[in-house]
């Protein structure tokens, strides 16, 4: 008797499989990231007094989720929408002074101070999107190769009996009386084409 070895799946993989796996469009992924970062920044402002560390640490998993949840056709949008979401989210914790000019200066200063987190999240999103694209291209190549093997023409040895059987079946068809000569002559002679 043979024993079948069944590989056990690690609990981490099982937990990840239970995790939701939506497929967002490029615009949907951008909106998800921007709204999530804005809400997280408001929570950071209320609970942690606009902590830069908390905001940056929350930005990294949002970047990863954005790159994981965007659909394969829109993978290029993940590294683009993540920095925009960072800028949208940093607005509540920027701490600018009164007036439009003061708010803009506070936003620019916050973006400059948090540049490390911004680059880190963008790098994570870019790496995840690149790995997903490479895996998609490999799967497509395997599919094309499998289709090429399955759709290959049959060898000549297999085609020959079929053509002999087809010609035997055509010879065995009954011919109507009076139609044999005209049909044969019509098949041989061709009508001249008009210019």
PDB file of C-alpha atoms in Angstrom:
ATOM      1  CA  UNK A   1       0.000   0.000   0.000  1.00  0.00           C
ATOM      2  CA  UNK A   2       1.102   3.499  -0.745  1.00  0.00           C
ATOM      3  CA  UNK A   3       0.749   6.276   1.750  1.00  0.00           C
ATOM      4  CA  UNK A   4      -0.340   9.623   0.427  1.00  0.00           C
ATOM      5  CA  UNK A   5       1.446  12.523   2.049  1.00  0.00           C
ATOM      6  CA  UNK A   6      -0.797  15.504   2.533  1.00  0.00           C
ATOM      7  CA  UNK A   7       0.948  18.778   3.159  1.00  0.00           C
ATOM      8  CA  UNK A   8      -0.551  20.764   5.973  1.00  0.00           C
ATOM      9  CA  UNK A   9      -1.259  24.403   5.244  1.00  0.00           C
ATOM     10  CA  UNK A  10       0.249  26.844   7.746  1.00  0.00           C
ATOM     11  CA  UNK A  11      -2.300  28.725   9.880  1.00  0.00           C
ATOM     12  CA  UNK A  12      -1.045  32.069   8.547  1.00  0.00           C
ATOM     13  CA  UNK A  13      -1.969  31.038   4.993  1.00  0.00           C
ATOM     14  CA  UNK A  14      -5.393  29.871   6.142  1.00  0.00           C
ATOM     15  CA  UNK A  15      -5.967  33.211   7.872  1.00  0.00           C
ATOM     16  CA  UNK A  16      -4.939  35.103   4.731  1.00  0.00           C
ATOM     17  CA  UNK A  17      -7.325  33.037   2.617  1.00  0.00           C
ATOM     18  CA  UNK A  18     -10.224  34.079   4.854  1.00  0.00           C
ATOM     19  CA  UNK A  19      -9.273  37.724   4.400  1.00  0.00           C
ATOM     20  CA  UNK A  20     -11.511  39.600   1.928  1.00  0.00           C
ATOM     21  CA  UNK A  21     -10.101  39.803  -1.573  1.00  0.00           C
ATOM     22  CA  UNK A  22     -11.986  42.500  -3.495  1.00  0.00           C
ATOM     23  CA  UNK A  23     -10.916  43.621  -6.956  1.00  0.00           C
ATOM     24  CA  UNK A  24     -11.050  47.403  -7.207  1.00  0.00           C
ATOM     25  CA  UNK A  25     -10.686  49.480 -10.338  1.00  0.00           C
ATOM     26  CA  UNK A  26      -7.909  52.041 -10.483  1.00  0.00           C
ATOM     27  CA  UNK A  27     -10.248  54.842  -9.419  1.00  0.00           C
ATOM     28  CA  UNK A  28     -11.809  52.640  -6.747  1.00  0.00           C
ATOM     29  CA  UNK A  29      -8.406  51.774  -5.299  1.00  0.00           C
ATOM     30  CA  UNK A  30      -7.453  55.452  -5.240  1.00  0.00           C
ATOM     31  CA  UNK A  31     -10.701  56.392  -3.495  1.00  0.00           C
ATOM     32  CA  UNK A  32     -10.279  53.548  -1.012  1.00  0.00           C
ATOM     33  CA  UNK A  33      -6.752  54.676  -0.132  1.00  0.00           C
ATOM     34  CA  UNK A  34      -7.646  58.381   0.074  1.00  0.00           C
ATOM     35  CA  UNK A  35     -10.752  57.903   2.217  1.00  0.00           C
ATOM     36  CA  UNK A  36      -9.025  55.394   4.482  1.00  0.00           C
ATOM     37  CA  UNK A  37      -6.043  57.677   5.045  1.00  0.00           C
ATOM     38  CA  UNK A  38      -8.305  60.668   5.721  1.00  0.00           C
ATOM     39  CA  UNK A  39     -10.315  58.720   8.311  1.00  0.00           C
ATOM     40  CA  UNK A  40      -7.136  57.338   9.901  1.00  0.00           C
ATOM     41  CA  UNK A  41      -5.637  60.839  10.059  1.00  0.00           C
ATOM     42  CA  UNK A  42      -8.774  62.129  11.807  1.00  0.00           C
ATOM     43  CA  UNK A  43      -8.546  59.253  14.296  1.00  0.00           C
ATOM     44  CA  UNK A  44      -4.842  60.004  14.757  1.00  0.00           C
ATOM     45  CA  UNK A  45      -5.629  63.641  15.461  1.00  0.00           C
ATOM     46  CA  UNK A  46      -8.302  62.765  18.020  1.00  0.00           C
ATOM     47  CA  UNK A  47      -6.558  59.920  19.839  1.00  0.00           C
ATOM     48  CA  UNK A  48      -2.815  60.464  19.357  1.00  0.00           C
ATOM     49  CA  UNK A  49      -2.580  64.264  19.019  1.00  0.00           C
ATOM     50  CA  UNK A  50      -1.502  64.201  15.313  1.00  0.00           C
ATOM     51  CA  UNK A  51       1.354  61.744  15.807  1.00  0.00           C
ATOM     52  CA  UNK A  52       3.565  61.480  12.732  1.00  0.00           C
ATOM     53  CA  UNK A  53       4.724  58.001  13.698  1.00  0.00           C
ATOM     54  CA  UNK A  54       1.183  56.620  14.023  1.00  0.00           C
ATOM     55  CA  UNK A  55       0.123  58.143  10.704  1.00  0.00           C
ATOM     56  CA  UNK A  56       3.193  56.770   8.918  1.00  0.00           C
ATOM     57  CA  UNK A  57       2.761  53.302  10.400  1.00  0.00           C
ATOM     58  CA  UNK A  58      -0.906  53.245   9.367  1.00  0.00           C
ATOM     59  CA  UNK A  59       0.005  54.372   5.847  1.00  0.00           C
ATOM     60  CA  UNK A  60       2.149  51.289   5.140  1.00  0.00           C
ATOM     61  CA  UNK A  61      -0.617  48.648   5.437  1.00  0.00           C
ATOM     62  CA  UNK A  62      -3.043  50.861   3.513  1.00  0.00           C
ATOM     63  CA  UNK A  63      -0.475  51.042   0.697  1.00  0.00           C
ATOM     64  CA  UNK A  64      -0.096  47.262   0.716  1.00  0.00           C
ATOM     65  CA  UNK A  65      -3.856  46.674   0.693  1.00  0.00           C
ATOM     66  CA  UNK A  66      -4.342  49.129  -2.149  1.00  0.00           C
ATOM     67  CA  UNK A  67      -1.777  47.262  -4.267  1.00  0.00           C
ATOM     68  CA  UNK A  68      -3.252  43.878  -3.330  1.00  0.00           C
ATOM     69  CA  UNK A  69      -6.877  44.801  -3.964  1.00  0.00           C
ATOM     70  CA  UNK A  70      -6.556  46.627  -7.274  1.00  0.00           C
ATOM     71  CA  UNK A  71      -7.602  44.478 -10.213  1.00  0.00           C
ATOM     72  CA  UNK A  72      -4.870  43.116 -12.516  1.00  0.00           C
ATOM     73  CA  UNK A  73      -5.779  45.414 -15.403  1.00  0.00           C
ATOM     74  CA  UNK A  74      -5.164  48.504 -13.218  1.00  0.00           C
ATOM     75  CA  UNK A  75      -1.998  47.449 -11.390  1.00  0.00           C
ATOM     76  CA  UNK A  76      -0.092  50.491 -12.625  1.00  0.00           C
ATOM     77  CA  UNK A  77      -2.436  52.818 -10.740  1.00  0.00           C
ATOM     78  CA  UNK A  78      -1.520  51.508  -7.265  1.00  0.00           C
ATOM     79  CA  UNK A  79       1.870  53.267  -6.948  1.00  0.00           C
ATOM     80  CA  UNK A  80       0.280  56.428  -8.371  1.00  0.00           C
ATOM     81  CA  UNK A  81      -2.787  56.602  -6.128  1.00  0.00           C
ATOM     82  CA  UNK A  82      -0.947  55.827  -2.877  1.00  0.00           C
ATOM     83  CA  UNK A  83       1.013  59.140  -2.698  1.00  0.00           C
ATOM     84  CA  UNK A  84      -2.155  61.050  -3.536  1.00  0.00           C
ATOM     85  CA  UNK A  85      -3.919  59.274  -0.673  1.00  0.00           C
ATOM     86  CA  UNK A  86      -1.036  60.174   1.625  1.00  0.00           C
ATOM     87  CA  UNK A  87      -1.421  63.857   0.715  1.00  0.00           C
ATOM     88  CA  UNK A  88      -5.195  63.742   1.239  1.00  0.00           C
ATOM     89  CA  UNK A  89      -4.790  62.067   4.608  1.00  0.00           C
ATOM     90  CA  UNK A  90      -2.032  64.312   5.920  1.00  0.00           C
ATOM     91  CA  UNK A  91      -4.273  67.379   5.672  1.00  0.00           C
ATOM     92  CA  UNK A  92      -6.046  66.916   9.072  1.00  0.00           C
ATOM     93  CA  UNK A  93      -2.751  66.460  10.924  1.00  0.00           C
ATOM     94  CA  UNK A  94      -0.721  69.101   9.073  1.00  0.00           C
ATOM     95  CA  UNK A  95      -1.409  71.744  11.725  1.00  0.00           C
ATOM     96  CA  UNK A  96      -1.413  74.811   9.517  1.00  0.00           C
ATOM     97  CA  UNK A  97      -2.328  78.273  10.778  1.00  0.00           C
ATOM     98  CA  UNK A  98      -5.502  80.193  10.003  1.00  0.00           C
ATOM     99  CA  UNK A  99      -6.288  81.075   6.398  1.00  0.00           C
ATOM    100  CA  UNK A 100      -5.787  79.281   3.106  1.00  0.00           C
ATOM    101  CA  UNK A 101      -2.121  80.221   2.793  1.00  0.00           C
ATOM    102  CA  UNK A 102      -1.343  78.918   6.274  1.00  0.00           C
ATOM    103  CA  UNK A 103      -3.137  75.637   5.588  1.00  0.00           C
ATOM    104  CA  UNK A 104      -1.236  75.142   2.315  1.00  0.00           C
ATOM    105  CA  UNK A 105       2.089  75.896   4.013  1.00  0.00           C
ATOM    106  CA  UNK A 106       1.275  73.436   6.788  1.00  0.00           C
ATOM    107  CA  UNK A 107       0.385  70.771   4.200  1.00  0.00           C
ATOM    108  CA  UNK A 108       3.622  71.297   2.251  1.00  0.00           C
ATOM    109  CA  UNK A 109       5.655  71.208   5.461  1.00  0.00           C
ATOM    110  CA  UNK A 110       3.932  68.006   6.616  1.00  0.00           C
ATOM    111  CA  UNK A 111       4.586  66.354   3.242  1.00  0.00           C
ATOM    112  CA  UNK A 112       8.260  67.310   3.464  1.00  0.00           C
ATOM    113  CA  UNK A 113       8.576  66.041   7.031  1.00  0.00           C
ATOM    114  CA  UNK A 114       6.766  62.752   6.270  1.00  0.00           C
ATOM    115  CA  UNK A 115       8.637  62.075   3.014  1.00  0.00           C
ATOM    116  CA  UNK A 116      10.217  58.901   4.399  1.00  0.00           C
ATOM    117  CA  UNK A 117       6.831  57.342   5.113  1.00  0.00           C
ATOM    118  CA  UNK A 118       5.566  58.522   1.734  1.00  0.00           C
ATOM    119  CA  UNK A 119       8.458  56.878  -0.126  1.00  0.00           C
ATOM    120  CA  UNK A 120       8.187  53.712   1.972  1.00  0.00           C
ATOM    121  CA  UNK A 121       4.481  53.238   1.260  1.00  0.00           C
ATOM    122  CA  UNK A 122       4.941  53.991  -2.425  1.00  0.00           C
ATOM    123  CA  UNK A 123       7.792  51.472  -2.581  1.00  0.00           C
ATOM    124  CA  UNK A 124       5.632  48.801  -0.933  1.00  0.00           C
ATOM    125  CA  UNK A 125       2.781  49.442  -3.368  1.00  0.00           C
ATOM    126  CA  UNK A 126       5.180  49.393  -6.327  1.00  0.00           C
ATOM    127  CA  UNK A 127       6.811  46.128  -5.253  1.00  0.00           C
ATOM    128  CA  UNK A 128       3.494  44.365  -4.670  1.00  0.00           C
ATOM    129  CA  UNK A 129       2.113  45.594  -8.001  1.00  0.00           C
ATOM    130  CA  UNK A 130       5.295  44.471  -9.800  1.00  0.00           C
ATOM    131  CA  UNK A 131       5.203  40.996  -8.253  1.00  0.00           C
ATOM    132  CA  UNK A 132       1.531  40.624  -9.156  1.00  0.00           C
ATOM    133  CA  UNK A 133       2.233  41.718 -12.731  1.00  0.00           C
ATOM    134  CA  UNK A 134       5.101  39.226 -13.117  1.00  0.00           C
ATOM    135  CA  UNK A 135       2.917  36.413 -11.760  1.00  0.00           C
ATOM    136  CA  UNK A 136       0.120  37.424 -14.138  1.00  0.00           C
ATOM    137  CA  UNK A 137       2.484  37.381 -17.112  1.00  0.00           C
ATOM    138  CA  UNK A 138       3.838  33.932 -16.137  1.00  0.00           C
ATOM    139  CA  UNK A 139       0.318  32.542 -15.776  1.00  0.00           C
ATOM    140  CA  UNK A 140      -0.633  33.955 -19.173  1.00  0.00           C
ATOM    141  CA  UNK A 141       2.478  32.426 -20.756  1.00  0.00           C
ATOM    142  CA  UNK A 142       1.668  29.025 -19.214  1.00  0.00           C
ATOM    143  CA  UNK A 143      -1.890  29.298 -20.502  1.00  0.00           C
ATOM    144  CA  UNK A 144      -0.729  30.136 -24.033  1.00  0.00           C
ATOM    145  CA  UNK A 145       1.734  27.233 -24.003  1.00  0.00           C
ATOM    146  CA  UNK A 146      -0.971  24.865 -22.764  1.00  0.00           C
ATOM    147  CA  UNK A 147      -3.330  26.056 -25.499  1.00  0.00           C
ATOM    148  CA  UNK A 148      -0.587  25.571 -28.090  1.00  0.00           C
ATOM    149  CA  UNK A 149      -0.055  21.972 -27.012  1.00  0.00           C
ATOM    150  CA  UNK A 150      -3.763  21.183 -26.846  1.00  0.00           C
ATOM    151  CA  UNK A 151      -4.612  22.830 -30.169  1.00  0.00           C
ATOM    152  CA  UNK A 152      -1.765  21.255 -32.201  1.00  0.00           C
ATOM    153  CA  UNK A 153      -2.826  19.561 -35.464  1.00  0.00           C
ATOM    154  CA  UNK A 154      -3.032  15.774 -35.490  1.00  0.00           C
ATOM    155  CA  UNK A 155      -0.149  13.814 -37.049  1.00  0.00           C
ATOM    156  CA  UNK A 156      -0.452  12.714 -40.693  1.00  0.00           C
ATOM    157  CA  UNK A 157      -0.867   9.058 -39.698  1.00  0.00           C
ATOM    158  CA  UNK A 158      -4.052   9.957 -37.805  1.00  0.00           C
ATOM    159  CA  UNK A 159      -5.383  12.185 -40.595  1.00  0.00           C
ATOM    160  CA  UNK A 160      -4.987   9.629 -43.407  1.00  0.00           C
ATOM    161  CA  UNK A 161      -7.662   7.123 -42.271  1.00  0.00           C
ATOM    162  CA  UNK A 162     -10.149   9.940 -41.784  1.00  0.00           C
ATOM    163  CA  UNK A 163      -9.663  11.255 -45.301  1.00  0.00           C
ATOM    164  CA  UNK A 164      -9.934   7.707 -46.749  1.00  0.00           C
ATOM    165  CA  UNK A 165     -13.145   7.146 -44.801  1.00  0.00           C
ATOM    166  CA  UNK A 166     -14.523  10.489 -45.976  1.00  0.00           C
ATOM    167  CA  UNK A 167     -13.769   9.693 -49.618  1.00  0.00           C
ATOM    168  CA  UNK A 168     -15.380   6.255 -49.247  1.00  0.00           C
ATOM    169  CA  UNK A 169     -18.501   7.857 -47.766  1.00  0.00           C
ATOM    170  CA  UNK A 170     -18.647  10.366 -50.629  1.00  0.00           C
ATOM    171  CA  UNK A 171     -18.340   7.582 -53.227  1.00  0.00           C
ATOM    172  CA  UNK A 172     -21.146   5.637 -51.562  1.00  0.00           C
ATOM    173  CA  UNK A 173     -23.691   8.477 -51.882  1.00  0.00           C
ATOM    174  CA  UNK A 174     -26.454   7.706 -54.348  1.00  0.00           C
ATOM    175  CA  UNK A 175     -26.651   9.867 -57.467  1.00  0.00           C
ATOM    176  CA  UNK A 176     -30.027  11.037 -58.727  1.00  0.00           C
ATOM    177  CA  UNK A 177     -30.979   9.986 -62.183  1.00  0.00           C
ATOM    178  CA  UNK A 178     -30.182  12.587 -64.831  1.00  0.00           C
ATOM    179  CA  UNK A 179     -28.173  14.748 -62.468  1.00  0.00           C
ATOM    180  CA  UNK A 180     -24.864  12.920 -62.698  1.00  0.00           C
ATOM    181  CA  UNK A 181     -23.657  14.224 -66.057  1.00  0.00           C
ATOM    182  CA  UNK A 182     -24.732  17.829 -65.567  1.00  0.00           C
ATOM    183  CA  UNK A 183     -23.369  17.922 -62.049  1.00  0.00           C
ATOM    184  CA  UNK A 184     -20.034  16.510 -63.133  1.00  0.00           C
ATOM    185  CA  UNK A 185     -19.781  18.859 -66.098  1.00  0.00           C
ATOM    186  CA  UNK A 186     -20.780  21.818 -63.917  1.00  0.00           C
ATOM    187  CA  UNK A 187     -18.145  20.947 -61.398  1.00  0.00           C
ATOM    188  CA  UNK A 188     -15.372  20.793 -63.989  1.00  0.00           C
ATOM    189  CA  UNK A 189     -16.183  23.834 -66.129  1.00  0.00           C
ATOM    190  CA  UNK A 190     -16.011  27.279 -64.605  1.00  0.00           C
ATOM    191  CA  UNK A 191     -17.838  30.370 -65.632  1.00  0.00           C
ATOM    192  CA  UNK A 192     -15.662  33.136 -67.012  1.00  0.00           C
ATOM    193  CA  UNK A 193     -15.485  36.155 -64.709  1.00  0.00           C
ATOM    194  CA  UNK A 194     -16.612  39.507 -65.971  1.00  0.00           C
ATOM    195  CA  UNK A 195     -14.156  42.387 -65.706  1.00  0.00           C
TER     196      UNK A 195
END
